[in-house]
mmCIF file of C-alpha atoms in Angstrom:
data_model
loop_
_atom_site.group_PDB
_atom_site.id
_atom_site.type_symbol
_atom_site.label_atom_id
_atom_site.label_comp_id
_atom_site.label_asym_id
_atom_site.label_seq_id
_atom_site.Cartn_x
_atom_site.Cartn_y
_atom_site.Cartn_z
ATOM 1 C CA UNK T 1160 9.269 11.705 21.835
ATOM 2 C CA UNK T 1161 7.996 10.544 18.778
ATOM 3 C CA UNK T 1162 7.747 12.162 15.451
ATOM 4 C CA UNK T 1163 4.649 11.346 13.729
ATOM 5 C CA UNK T 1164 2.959 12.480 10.093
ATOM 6 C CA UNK T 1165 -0.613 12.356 9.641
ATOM 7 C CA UNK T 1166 -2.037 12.199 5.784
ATOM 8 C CA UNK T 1167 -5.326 13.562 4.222
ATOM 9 C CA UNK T 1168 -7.004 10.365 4.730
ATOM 10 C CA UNK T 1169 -6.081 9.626 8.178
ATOM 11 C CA UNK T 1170 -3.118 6.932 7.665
ATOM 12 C CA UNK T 1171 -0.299 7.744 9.895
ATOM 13 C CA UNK T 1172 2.535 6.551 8.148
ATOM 14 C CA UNK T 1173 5.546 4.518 10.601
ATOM 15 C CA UNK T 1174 6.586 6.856 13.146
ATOM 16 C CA UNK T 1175 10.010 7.974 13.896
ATOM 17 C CA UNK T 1176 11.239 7.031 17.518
ATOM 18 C CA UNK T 1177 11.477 7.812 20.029
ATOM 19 C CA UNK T 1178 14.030 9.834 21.194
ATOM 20 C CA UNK T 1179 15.172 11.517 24.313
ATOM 21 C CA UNK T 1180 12.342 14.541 25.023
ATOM 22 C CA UNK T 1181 15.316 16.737 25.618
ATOM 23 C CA UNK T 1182 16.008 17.084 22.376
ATOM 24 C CA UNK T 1183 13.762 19.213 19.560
ATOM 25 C CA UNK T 1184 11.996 18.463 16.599
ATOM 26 C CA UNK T 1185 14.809 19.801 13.858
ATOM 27 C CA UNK T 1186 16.895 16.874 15.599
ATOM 28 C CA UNK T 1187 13.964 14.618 15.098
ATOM 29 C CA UNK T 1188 13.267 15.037 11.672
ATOM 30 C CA UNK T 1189 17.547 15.072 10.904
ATOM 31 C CA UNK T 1190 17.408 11.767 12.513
ATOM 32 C CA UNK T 1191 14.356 10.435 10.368
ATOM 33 C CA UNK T 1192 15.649 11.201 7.378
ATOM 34 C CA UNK T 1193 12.329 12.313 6.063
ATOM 35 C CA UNK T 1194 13.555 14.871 4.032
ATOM 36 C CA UNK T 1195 15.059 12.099 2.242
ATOM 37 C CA UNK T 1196 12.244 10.071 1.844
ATOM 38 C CA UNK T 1197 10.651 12.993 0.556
ATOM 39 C CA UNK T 1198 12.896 13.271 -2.113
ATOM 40 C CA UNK T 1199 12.721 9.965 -3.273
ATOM 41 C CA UNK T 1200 9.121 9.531 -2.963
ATOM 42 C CA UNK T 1201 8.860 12.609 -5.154
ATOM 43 C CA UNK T 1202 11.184 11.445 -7.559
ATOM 44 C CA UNK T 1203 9.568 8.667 -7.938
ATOM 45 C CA UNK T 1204 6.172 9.409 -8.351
ATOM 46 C CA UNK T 1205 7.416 12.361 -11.070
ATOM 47 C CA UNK T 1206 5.864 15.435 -8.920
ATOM 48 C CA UNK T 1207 6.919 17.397 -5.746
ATOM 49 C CA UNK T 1208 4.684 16.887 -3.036
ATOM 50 C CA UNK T 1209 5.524 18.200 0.574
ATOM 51 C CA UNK T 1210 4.239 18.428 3.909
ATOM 52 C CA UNK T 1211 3.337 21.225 6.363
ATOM 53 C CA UNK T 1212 5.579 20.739 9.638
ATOM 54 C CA UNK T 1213 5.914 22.807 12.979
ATOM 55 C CA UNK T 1214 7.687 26.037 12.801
ATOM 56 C CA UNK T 1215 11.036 24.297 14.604
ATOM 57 C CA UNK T 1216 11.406 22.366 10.624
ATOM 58 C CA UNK T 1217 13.353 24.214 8.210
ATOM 59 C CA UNK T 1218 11.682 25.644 5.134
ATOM 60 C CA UNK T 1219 12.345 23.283 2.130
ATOM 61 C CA UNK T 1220 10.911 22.252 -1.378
ATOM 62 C CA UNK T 1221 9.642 18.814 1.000
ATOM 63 C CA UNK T 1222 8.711 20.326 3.992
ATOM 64 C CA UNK T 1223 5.969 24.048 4.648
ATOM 65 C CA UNK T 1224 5.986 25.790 7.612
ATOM 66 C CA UNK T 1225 4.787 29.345 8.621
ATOM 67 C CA UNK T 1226 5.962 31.808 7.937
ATOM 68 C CA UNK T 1227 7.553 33.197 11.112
ATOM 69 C CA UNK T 1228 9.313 37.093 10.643
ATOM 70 C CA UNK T 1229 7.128 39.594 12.944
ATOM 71 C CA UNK T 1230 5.992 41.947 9.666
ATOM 72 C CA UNK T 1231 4.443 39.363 8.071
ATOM 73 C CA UNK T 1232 2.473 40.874 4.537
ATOM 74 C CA UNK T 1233 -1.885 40.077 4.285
ATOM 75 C CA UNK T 1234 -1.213 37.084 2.092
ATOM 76 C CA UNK T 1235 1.753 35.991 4.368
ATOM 77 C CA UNK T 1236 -0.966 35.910 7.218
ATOM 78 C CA UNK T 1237 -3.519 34.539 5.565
ATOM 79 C CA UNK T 1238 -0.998 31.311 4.586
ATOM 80 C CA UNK T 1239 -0.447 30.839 8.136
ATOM 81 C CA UNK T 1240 -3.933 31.351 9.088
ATOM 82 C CA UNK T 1241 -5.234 28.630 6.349
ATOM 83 C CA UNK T 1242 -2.555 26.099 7.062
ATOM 84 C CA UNK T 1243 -3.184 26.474 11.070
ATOM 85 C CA UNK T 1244 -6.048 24.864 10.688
ATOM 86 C CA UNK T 1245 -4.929 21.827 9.107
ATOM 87 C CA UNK T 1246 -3.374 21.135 12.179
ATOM 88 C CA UNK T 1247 -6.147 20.444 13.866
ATOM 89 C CA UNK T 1248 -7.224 17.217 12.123
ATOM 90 C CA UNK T 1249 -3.282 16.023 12.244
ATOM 91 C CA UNK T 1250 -4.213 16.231 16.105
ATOM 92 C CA UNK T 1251 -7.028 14.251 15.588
ATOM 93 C CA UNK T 1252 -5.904 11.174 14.233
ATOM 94 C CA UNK T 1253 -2.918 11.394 17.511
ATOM 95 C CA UNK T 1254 -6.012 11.605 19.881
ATOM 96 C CA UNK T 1255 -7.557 8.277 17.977
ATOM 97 C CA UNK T 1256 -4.530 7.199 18.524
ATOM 98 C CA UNK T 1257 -4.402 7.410 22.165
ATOM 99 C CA UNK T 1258 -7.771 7.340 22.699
ATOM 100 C CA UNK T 1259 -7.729 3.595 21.570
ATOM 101 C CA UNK T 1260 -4.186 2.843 23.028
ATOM 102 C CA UNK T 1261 -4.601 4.624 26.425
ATOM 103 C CA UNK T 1262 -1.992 2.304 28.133
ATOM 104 C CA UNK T 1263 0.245 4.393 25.441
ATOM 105 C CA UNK T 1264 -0.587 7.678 27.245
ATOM 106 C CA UNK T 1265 2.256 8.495 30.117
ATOM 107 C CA UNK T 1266 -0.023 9.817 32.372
ATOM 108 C CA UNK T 1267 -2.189 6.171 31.985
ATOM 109 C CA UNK T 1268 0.524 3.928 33.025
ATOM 110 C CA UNK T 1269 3.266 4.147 30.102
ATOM 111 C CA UNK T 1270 6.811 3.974 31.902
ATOM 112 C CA UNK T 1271 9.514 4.986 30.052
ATOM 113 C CA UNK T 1272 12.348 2.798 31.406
ATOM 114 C CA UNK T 1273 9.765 0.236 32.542
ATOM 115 C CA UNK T 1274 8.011 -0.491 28.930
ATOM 116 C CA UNK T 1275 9.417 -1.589 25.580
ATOM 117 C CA UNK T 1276 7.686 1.958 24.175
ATOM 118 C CA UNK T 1277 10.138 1.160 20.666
ATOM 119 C CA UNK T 1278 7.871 -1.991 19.798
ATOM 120 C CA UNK T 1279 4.564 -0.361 21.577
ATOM 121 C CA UNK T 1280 3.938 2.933 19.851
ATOM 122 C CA UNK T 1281 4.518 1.806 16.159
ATOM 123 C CA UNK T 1282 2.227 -1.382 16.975
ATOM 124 C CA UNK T 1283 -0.790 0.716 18.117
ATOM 125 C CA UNK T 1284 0.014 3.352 14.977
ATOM 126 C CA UNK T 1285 -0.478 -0.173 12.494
ATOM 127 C CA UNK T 1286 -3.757 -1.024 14.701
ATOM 128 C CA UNK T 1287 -5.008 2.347 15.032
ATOM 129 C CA UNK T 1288 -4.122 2.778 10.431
ATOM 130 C CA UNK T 1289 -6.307 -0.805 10.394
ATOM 131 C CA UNK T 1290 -9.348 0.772 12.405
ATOM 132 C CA UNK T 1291 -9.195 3.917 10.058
ATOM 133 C CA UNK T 1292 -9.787 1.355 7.179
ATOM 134 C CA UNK T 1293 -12.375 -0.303 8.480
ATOM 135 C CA UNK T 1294 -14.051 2.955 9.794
ATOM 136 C CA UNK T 1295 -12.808 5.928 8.393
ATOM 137 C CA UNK T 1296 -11.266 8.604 10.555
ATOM 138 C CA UNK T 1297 -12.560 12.321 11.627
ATOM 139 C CA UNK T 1298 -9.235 13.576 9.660
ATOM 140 C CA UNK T 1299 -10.155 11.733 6.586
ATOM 141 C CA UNK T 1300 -13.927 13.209 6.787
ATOM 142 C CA UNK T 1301 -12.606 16.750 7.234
ATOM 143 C CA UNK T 1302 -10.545 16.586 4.176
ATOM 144 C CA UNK T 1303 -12.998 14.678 2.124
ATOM 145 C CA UNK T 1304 -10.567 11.738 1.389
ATOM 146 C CA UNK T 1305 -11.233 8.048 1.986
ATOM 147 C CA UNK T 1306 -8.514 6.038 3.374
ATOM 148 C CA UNK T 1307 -7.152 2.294 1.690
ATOM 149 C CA UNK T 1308 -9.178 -0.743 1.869
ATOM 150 C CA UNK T 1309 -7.444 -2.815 4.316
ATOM 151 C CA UNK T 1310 -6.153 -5.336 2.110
ATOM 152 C CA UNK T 1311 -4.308 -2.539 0.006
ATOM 153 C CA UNK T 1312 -2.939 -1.307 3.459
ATOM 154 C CA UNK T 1313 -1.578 -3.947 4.513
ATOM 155 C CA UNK T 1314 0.145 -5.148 0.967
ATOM 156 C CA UNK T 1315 1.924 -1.663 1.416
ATOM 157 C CA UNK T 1316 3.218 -3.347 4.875
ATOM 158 C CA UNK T 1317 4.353 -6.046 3.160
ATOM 159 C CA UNK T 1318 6.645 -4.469 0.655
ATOM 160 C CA UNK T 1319 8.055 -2.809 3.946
ATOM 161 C CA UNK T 1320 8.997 -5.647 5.119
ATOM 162 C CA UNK T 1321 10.741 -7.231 2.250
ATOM 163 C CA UNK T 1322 12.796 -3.631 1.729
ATOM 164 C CA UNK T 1323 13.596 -4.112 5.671
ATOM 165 C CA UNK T 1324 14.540 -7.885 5.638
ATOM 166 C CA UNK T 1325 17.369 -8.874 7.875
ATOM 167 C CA UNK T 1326 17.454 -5.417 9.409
ATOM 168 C CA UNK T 1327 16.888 -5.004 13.359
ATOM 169 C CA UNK T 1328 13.713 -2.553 12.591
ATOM 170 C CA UNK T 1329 10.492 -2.347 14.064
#
């Protein structure tokens, strides 16, 4: 499994993976420390964004989620109703995703033990963020945002790099 984050404008930022399917999504996102990343984006851009994750994340100042008791009040409902919907687009920038990189798709060939899926995945995610410059993406229409030029997208891989010098990352 991978854990994966769709924004606005259709950039995925770097996966998190993978991991054995056996295990859920509050393990995942433990394990990515996005929370953390969160926090420090946040901190430094001076303003609390967050994201809206599957019901299995924990509520948190980083991290929305609906609202899950049974009795749920009309503006409780309507929240879940609303943000629902925005998870429809994240969808669509994983179908691009796999629409273009088909080999990636277990049921199209991808083998597990048989692959290097670790190098794979987060090399069709860079691709698939360099088409969505060049093109645009259904996610980014939906929400009205444009994504970077391609040149500013890939100087924001760059400074990835240098933090991640030396390090065995992909």
């Amino acid at each position: 499994k991978w854990q994966g984050l769709m924004l606005p404008n259709g950039i995925m930022p770097m996966p998190f993976g993978p991991i054995n399917g056996r295990n859920n999504d509050a393990f995942m996102l433990d394990k990515s420390f996005l929370v953390r990343i969160m926090q420090r984006i946040c901190r430094r851009l001076g303003s609390v964004y967050c994201f809206y994750g599957d019901p299995a994340y924990p509520l948190s100042h980083w991290i929305m989620c609906p609202f899950k008791h049974r009795m749920l009040n009309g503006a409780e409902a309507h929240f879940n109703t609303e943000m629902s919907k925005t998870r429809i687009p994240n969808e669509w920038g994983f179908g691009k995703l796999k629409n273009n990189w088909g080999y990636l798709d277990f049921s199209k060939g991808m083998k597990p033990y048989l692959n290097d899926i670790q190098r794979y995945w987060p090399v069709a995610v860079i691709l698939t963020n360099c088409h969505t410059c060049c093109y645009g993406s259904q996610t980014g229409w939906y929400f009205d945002l444009e994504p970077p030029e391609m040149e500013k997208y890939v100087e924001m891989g760059r400074g990835y790099r240098a933090r991640h010098q030396g390090r065995n990352n992909y």
